[in-house]
CSV table of C-alpha atoms in Angstrom, one decimal:
chain,number,residue,atom,x,y,z
A,17,UNK,CA,99.5,-97.9,-69.7
A,18,UNK,CA,102.3,-99.5,-67.7
A,19,UNK,CA,102.5,-103.2,-67.0
A,20,UNK,CA,104.7,-104.4,-64.2
A,21,UNK,CA,105.3,-108.1,-63.9
A,22,UNK,CA,105.3,-108.7,-60.2
A,23,UNK,CA,105.8,-112.4,-60.6
A,24,UNK,CA,106.4,-114.7,-63.6
A,25,UNK,CA,106.9,-118.1,-62.0
A,26,UNK,CA,104.8,-121.3,-61.9
A,27,UNK,CA,102.9,-122.4,-58.8
A,28,UNK,CA,106.0,-123.4,-56.8
A,29,UNK,CA,108.1,-120.4,-57.9
A,30,UNK,CA,111.7,-120.6,-59.2
A,31,UNK,CA,113.7,-122.1,-57.7
A,32,UNK,CA,111.6,-124.8,-56.0
A,33,UNK,CA,112.3,-125.8,-52.4
A,34,UNK,CA,114.5,-128.9,-52.3
A,35,UNK,CA,114.8,-129.4,-56.1
A,36,UNK,CA,118.4,-129.4,-57.3
A,37,UNK,CA,117.8,-128.1,-60.8
A,38,UNK,CA,120.5,-126.2,-62.9
A,39,UNK,CA,118.3,-123.1,-63.1
A,40,UNK,CA,118.2,-123.0,-59.3
A,41,UNK,CA,121.9,-122.2,-59.3
A,42,UNK,CA,121.6,-119.4,-61.8
A,43,UNK,CA,123.2,-116.1,-60.8
A,44,UNK,CA,120.9,-114.2,-63.2
A,45,UNK,CA,118.2,-112.5,-61.3
A,46,UNK,CA,115.8,-113.0,-64.2
A,47,UNK,CA,115.9,-116.7,-63.4
A,48,UNK,CA,114.4,-116.1,-59.9
A,49,UNK,CA,110.6,-116.1,-60.2
A,50,UNK,CA,107.8,-115.4,-57.7
A,51,UNK,CA,104.3,-116.6,-58.3
A,52,UNK,CA,102.6,-115.1,-61.4
A,53,UNK,CA,100.9,-111.7,-60.9
A,54,UNK,CA,100.9,-108.3,-62.7
A,55,UNK,CA,100.3,-104.7,-61.8
A,56,UNK,CA,98.5,-102.6,-64.4
A,57,UNK,CA,98.6,-98.8,-64.3
A,58,UNK,CA,96.2,-97.4,-66.9
A,59,UNK,CA,95.9,-93.6,-66.6
A,60,UNK,CA,94.5,-93.1,-63.1
A,61,UNK,CA,93.5,-96.8,-62.7
A,62,UNK,CA,95.7,-99.2,-60.8
A,63,UNK,CA,94.8,-102.9,-60.9
A,64,UNK,CA,96.3,-106.1,-59.8
A,65,UNK,CA,95.8,-109.3,-61.7
A,66,UNK,CA,95.8,-112.2,-59.2
A,67,UNK,CA,96.9,-112.1,-55.6
A,68,UNK,CA,99.2,-115.0,-54.9
A,69,UNK,CA,101.2,-116.0,-51.8
A,70,UNK,CA,104.0,-113.6,-52.7
A,71,UNK,CA,101.6,-110.6,-52.8
A,72,UNK,CA,103.2,-108.7,-49.8
A,73,UNK,CA,106.7,-109.0,-51.1
A,74,UNK,CA,105.6,-108.0,-54.6
A,75,UNK,CA,103.7,-104.9,-53.5
A,76,UNK,CA,106.6,-103.7,-51.4
A,77,UNK,CA,109.1,-104.3,-54.3
A,78,UNK,CA,106.8,-102.3,-56.6
A,79,UNK,CA,106.3,-99.5,-54.0
A,80,UNK,CA,102.6,-99.9,-54.5
A,81,UNK,CA,100.3,-98.9,-51.6
A,82,UNK,CA,97.0,-98.4,-53.5
A,83,UNK,CA,94.8,-100.6,-55.7
A,84,UNK,CA,91.5,-99.8,-57.5
A,85,UNK,CA,90.8,-103.5,-57.6
A,86,UNK,CA,92.0,-107.0,-58.0
A,87,UNK,CA,91.1,-109.1,-61.1
A,88,UNK,CA,91.2,-112.9,-60.4
A,89,UNK,CA,91.9,-115.3,-63.2
A,90,UNK,CA,91.0,-118.4,-61.2
A,91,UNK,CA,91.0,-120.0,-57.8
A,92,UNK,CA,94.3,-122.0,-57.6
A,93,UNK,CA,96.4,-121.2,-54.5
A,94,UNK,CA,99.2,-119.5,-56.5
A,95,UNK,CA,96.6,-117.0,-57.7
A,96,UNK,CA,94.6,-116.3,-54.5
A,97,UNK,CA,96.7,-117.2,-51.5
A,98,UNK,CA,97.7,-113.6,-50.7
A,99,UNK,CA,94.2,-112.2,-50.2
A,100,UNK,CA,94.6,-111.9,-46.4
A,101,UNK,CA,97.6,-109.6,-47.1
A,102,UNK,CA,95.3,-106.8,-48.4
A,103,UNK,CA,94.5,-105.9,-44.8
A,104,UNK,CA,96.6,-102.7,-44.8
A,105,UNK,CA,95.1,-101.5,-48.0
A,106,UNK,CA,91.5,-102.0,-46.8
A,107,UNK,CA,92.4,-100.2,-43.5
A,108,UNK,CA,93.9,-97.3,-45.4
A,109,UNK,CA,91.4,-97.0,-48.2
A,110,UNK,CA,88.3,-99.0,-47.3
A,111,UNK,CA,86.9,-102.2,-48.8
A,112,UNK,CA,89.1,-103.3,-51.7
A,113,UNK,CA,87.1,-104.1,-54.9
A,114,UNK,CA,87.6,-107.6,-56.2
A,115,UNK,CA,86.5,-108.9,-59.6
A,116,UNK,CA,86.0,-112.6,-60.1
A,117,UNK,CA,83.7,-115.2,-61.5
A,118,UNK,CA,81.1,-116.9,-59.3
A,119,UNK,CA,83.3,-120.0,-59.3
A,120,UNK,CA,86.3,-118.1,-58.0
A,121,UNK,CA,84.2,-116.2,-55.4
A,122,UNK,CA,82.8,-119.4,-54.1
A,123,UNK,CA,86.3,-120.7,-53.5
A,124,UNK,CA,87.4,-117.4,-51.9
A,125,UNK,CA,84.4,-117.5,-49.5
A,126,UNK,CA,85.3,-121.0,-48.5
A,127,UNK,CA,89.0,-120.4,-48.0
A,128,UNK,CA,88.6,-116.9,-46.4
A,129,UNK,CA,85.2,-117.2,-44.6
A,130,UNK,CA,86.3,-114.6,-42.1
A,131,UNK,CA,86.8,-112.0,-44.9
A,132,UNK,CA,83.3,-112.6,-46.3
A,133,UNK,CA,81.5,-112.9,-43.0
A,134,UNK,CA,78.5,-110.5,-42.6
A,135,UNK,CA,78.1,-111.1,-38.8
A,136,UNK,CA,80.6,-111.3,-35.9
A,137,UNK,CA,83.4,-110.2,-38.1
A,138,UNK,CA,86.9,-110.7,-36.8
A,139,UNK,CA,88.4,-107.3,-35.9
A,140,UNK,CA,91.0,-106.3,-38.4
A,141,UNK,CA,89.9,-108.8,-41.1
A,142,UNK,CA,90.3,-107.4,-44.6
A,143,UNK,CA,87.2,-105.9,-46.3
A,144,UNK,CA,86.3,-106.5,-49.9
A,145,UNK,CA,83.8,-105.0,-52.3
A,146,UNK,CA,82.6,-107.9,-54.5
A,147,UNK,CA,82.0,-107.6,-58.3
A,148,UNK,CA,80.9,-110.7,-60.2
A,149,UNK,CA,82.2,-110.8,-63.8
A,150,UNK,CA,82.0,-113.1,-66.8
A,151,UNK,CA,83.3,-113.3,-70.3
A,152,UNK,CA,79.9,-112.5,-71.9
A,153,UNK,CA,79.6,-109.0,-70.5
A,154,UNK,CA,82.4,-106.4,-70.5
A,155,UNK,CA,82.7,-104.4,-67.3
A,156,UNK,CA,84.1,-101.0,-66.4
A,157,UNK,CA,86.3,-99.6,-63.7
A,158,UNK,CA,86.8,-95.8,-63.5
A,159,UNK,CA,85.4,-95.6,-67.1
A,160,UNK,CA,87.9,-98.1,-68.5
A,161,UNK,CA,86.4,-101.1,-70.4
A,162,UNK,CA,87.7,-104.5,-69.5
A,163,UNK,CA,86.8,-107.7,-71.4
A,164,UNK,CA,87.1,-111.0,-69.7
A,165,UNK,CA,88.1,-114.0,-71.9
A,166,UNK,CA,87.1,-117.6,-71.3
A,167,UNK,CA,90.1,-119.9,-71.1
A,168,UNK,CA,90.4,-123.6,-70.3
A,169,UNK,CA,93.1,-124.5,-67.8
A,170,UNK,CA,92.9,-128.3,-68.4
A,171,UNK,CA,89.3,-129.0,-67.3
A,172,UNK,CA,89.0,-125.8,-65.2
A,173,UNK,CA,87.3,-122.8,-66.8
A,174,UNK,CA,89.3,-119.6,-66.0
A,175,UNK,CA,89.5,-116.0,-67.2
A,176,UNK,CA,92.0,-113.9,-69.2
A,177,UNK,CA,91.6,-110.2,-69.6
A,178,UNK,CA,91.7,-107.6,-72.3
A,179,UNK,CA,92.4,-104.1,-71.1
A,180,UNK,CA,92.6,-101.7,-74.1
A,181,UNK,CA,95.5,-102.9,-76.3
A,182,UNK,CA,96.8,-105.4,-73.6
A,183,UNK,CA,95.7,-109.0,-73.3
A,184,UNK,CA,96.8,-110.9,-70.2
A,185,UNK,CA,96.4,-114.7,-70.2
A,186,UNK,CA,97.9,-117.2,-67.8
A,187,UNK,CA,97.4,-120.9,-67.1
A,188,UNK,CA,95.9,-121.5,-70.5
A,189,UNK,CA,95.8,-124.9,-72.2
A,190,UNK,CA,92.9,-124.3,-74.7
A,191,UNK,CA,91.1,-121.2,-76.0
A,192,UNK,CA,88.0,-121.5,-78.1
A,193,UNK,CA,88.1,-119.7,-81.4
A,194,UNK,CA,85.3,-117.4,-80.4
A,195,UNK,CA,87.4,-116.3,-77.4
A,196,UNK,CA,90.5,-116.0,-79.7
A,197,UNK,CA,88.7,-113.3,-81.6
A,198,UNK,CA,88.6,-111.2,-78.4
A,199,UNK,CA,92.4,-111.4,-78.3
A,200,UNK,CA,93.1,-110.5,-81.9
A,201,UNK,CA,94.1,-106.9,-82.6
A,202,UNK,CA,95.9,-106.4,-79.3
A,203,UNK,CA,99.3,-104.7,-79.4
A,204,UNK,CA,100.7,-106.5,-76.4
A,205,UNK,CA,100.0,-110.2,-75.5
A,206,UNK,CA,101.0,-111.8,-72.3
A,207,UNK,CA,100.5,-115.6,-72.2
A,208,UNK,CA,101.8,-118.6,-70.3
A,209,UNK,CA,104.7,-120.8,-71.5
A,210,UNK,CA,105.4,-123.3,-68.8
A,211,UNK,CA,108.1,-125.5,-70.1
A,212,UNK,CA,109.5,-127.4,-73.2
A,213,UNK,CA,107.7,-130.7,-72.8
A,214,UNK,CA,103.9,-130.9,-73.1
A,215,UNK,CA,101.8,-130.4,-70.0
A,216,UNK,CA,98.2,-131.4,-69.4
A,217,UNK,CA,96.9,-128.0,-68.2
A,218,UNK,CA,99.3,-125.4,-69.5
A,219,UNK,CA,100.7,-124.2,-72.8
A,220,UNK,CA,104.2,-125.5,-73.3
A,221,UNK,CA,106.6,-123.4,-75.3
A,222,UNK,CA,105.6,-124.8,-78.7
A,223,UNK,CA,101.9,-124.1,-78.0
A,224,UNK,CA,102.6,-120.6,-76.7
A,225,UNK,CA,104.6,-119.8,-79.8
A,226,UNK,CA,101.8,-121.1,-82.0
A,227,UNK,CA,99.3,-118.9,-80.2
A,228,UNK,CA,101.6,-115.9,-80.4
A,229,UNK,CA,101.8,-116.4,-84.2
A,230,UNK,CA,98.0,-116.7,-84.5
A,231,UNK,CA,97.4,-113.5,-82.7
A,232,UNK,CA,100.2,-111.5,-84.3
A,233,UNK,CA,100.5,-108.8,-81.6
A,234,UNK,CA,103.3,-106.3,-82.0
A,235,UNK,CA,105.0,-107.6,-78.8
A,236,UNK,CA,104.4,-110.8,-76.9
A,237,UNK,CA,105.6,-111.8,-73.4
A,238,UNK,CA,105.7,-115.2,-71.8
A,239,UNK,CA,104.9,-115.7,-68.1
A,240,UNK,CA,104.0,-118.5,-65.6
A,241,UNK,CA,107.4,-120.0,-66.4
A,242,UNK,CA,108.9,-123.1,-64.7
A,243,UNK,CA,112.6,-123.9,-64.2
A,244,UNK,CA,112.1,-126.6,-66.8
A,245,UNK,CA,111.8,-124.0,-69.6
A,246,UNK,CA,115.5,-123.3,-69.0
A,247,UNK,CA,117.8,-120.4,-68.4
A,248,UNK,CA,116.4,-116.9,-69.3
A,249,UNK,CA,119.4,-115.9,-71.4
A,250,UNK,CA,119.5,-119.1,-73.4
A,251,UNK,CA,115.7,-119.3,-74.1
A,252,UNK,CA,115.5,-115.6,-75.0
A,253,UNK,CA,118.1,-116.1,-77.7
A,254,UNK,CA,116.0,-118.6,-79.7
A,255,UNK,CA,112.7,-116.8,-79.5
A,256,UNK,CA,111.3,-115.0,-82.5
A,257,UNK,CA,111.6,-111.3,-83.0
A,258,UNK,CA,109.3,-109.3,-80.7
A,259,UNK,CA,108.7,-112.3,-78.4
A,260,UNK,CA,110.2,-112.1,-74.9
A,261,UNK,CA,110.4,-114.0,-71.7
A,262,UNK,CA,109.0,-111.8,-69.0
A,263,UNK,CA,110.8,-111.6,-65.7
A,264,UNK,CA,110.0,-110.4,-62.2
A,265,UNK,CA,110.2,-106.6,-62.0
A,266,UNK,CA,110.0,-106.1,-65.8
A,267,UNK,CA,108.0,-103.0,-66.7
A,268,UNK,CA,106.6,-102.3,-70.1
A,269,UNK,CA,104.7,-99.3,-71.5
A,270,UNK,CA,102.0,-99.2,-74.1
């Protein structure tokens, strides 16, 4: 399995428009972050986790022109606002399978009514193949088992995903112990670490590190990072062994 971090930034990306923050002036490319998304290549299966506003740019950078499906964690704009950009993929390969909770699908249908219309469809509108998922029942794509994980993003229920030995979680603030059991035993853990100070809806660095320690994966990577976490090089130096800041374009192999 190959995991490519297409984006590792928070909802506004890094740097943020109009905000004069020290990280905004960094010359290290690892401090430039698009909105959080990941490409998973698992044998003959190619999946995208979340489809944010930087989707087009990210897919071009990854030289990716085919997807077996998109897994959605939740309905916030930085995770769904690129859905219209799947148009060339659905033209080339037919309706693109999307996997999401009923809650997320409801939000998508409201925001992109023309994509989900069954009558008088706009010519050229993207086409999707809808799959409803939940954390109670694993699902399969091309024979590969995927387990959704219930996460709380503040008061909003969202999903993480376990794909074999990989667990991908973003925007977490609280994870019930029953769901933590689904995470344990993974070899690679990806989880959000927004900043140093506490945040009402995201793990800060301290909380992310505590979760990493509880899970005990062989390697852990932080994503959904804001400029307030600090410079990549400085933060990486103080992280425990086998814990890393992910950065845009990073590719890891399991």
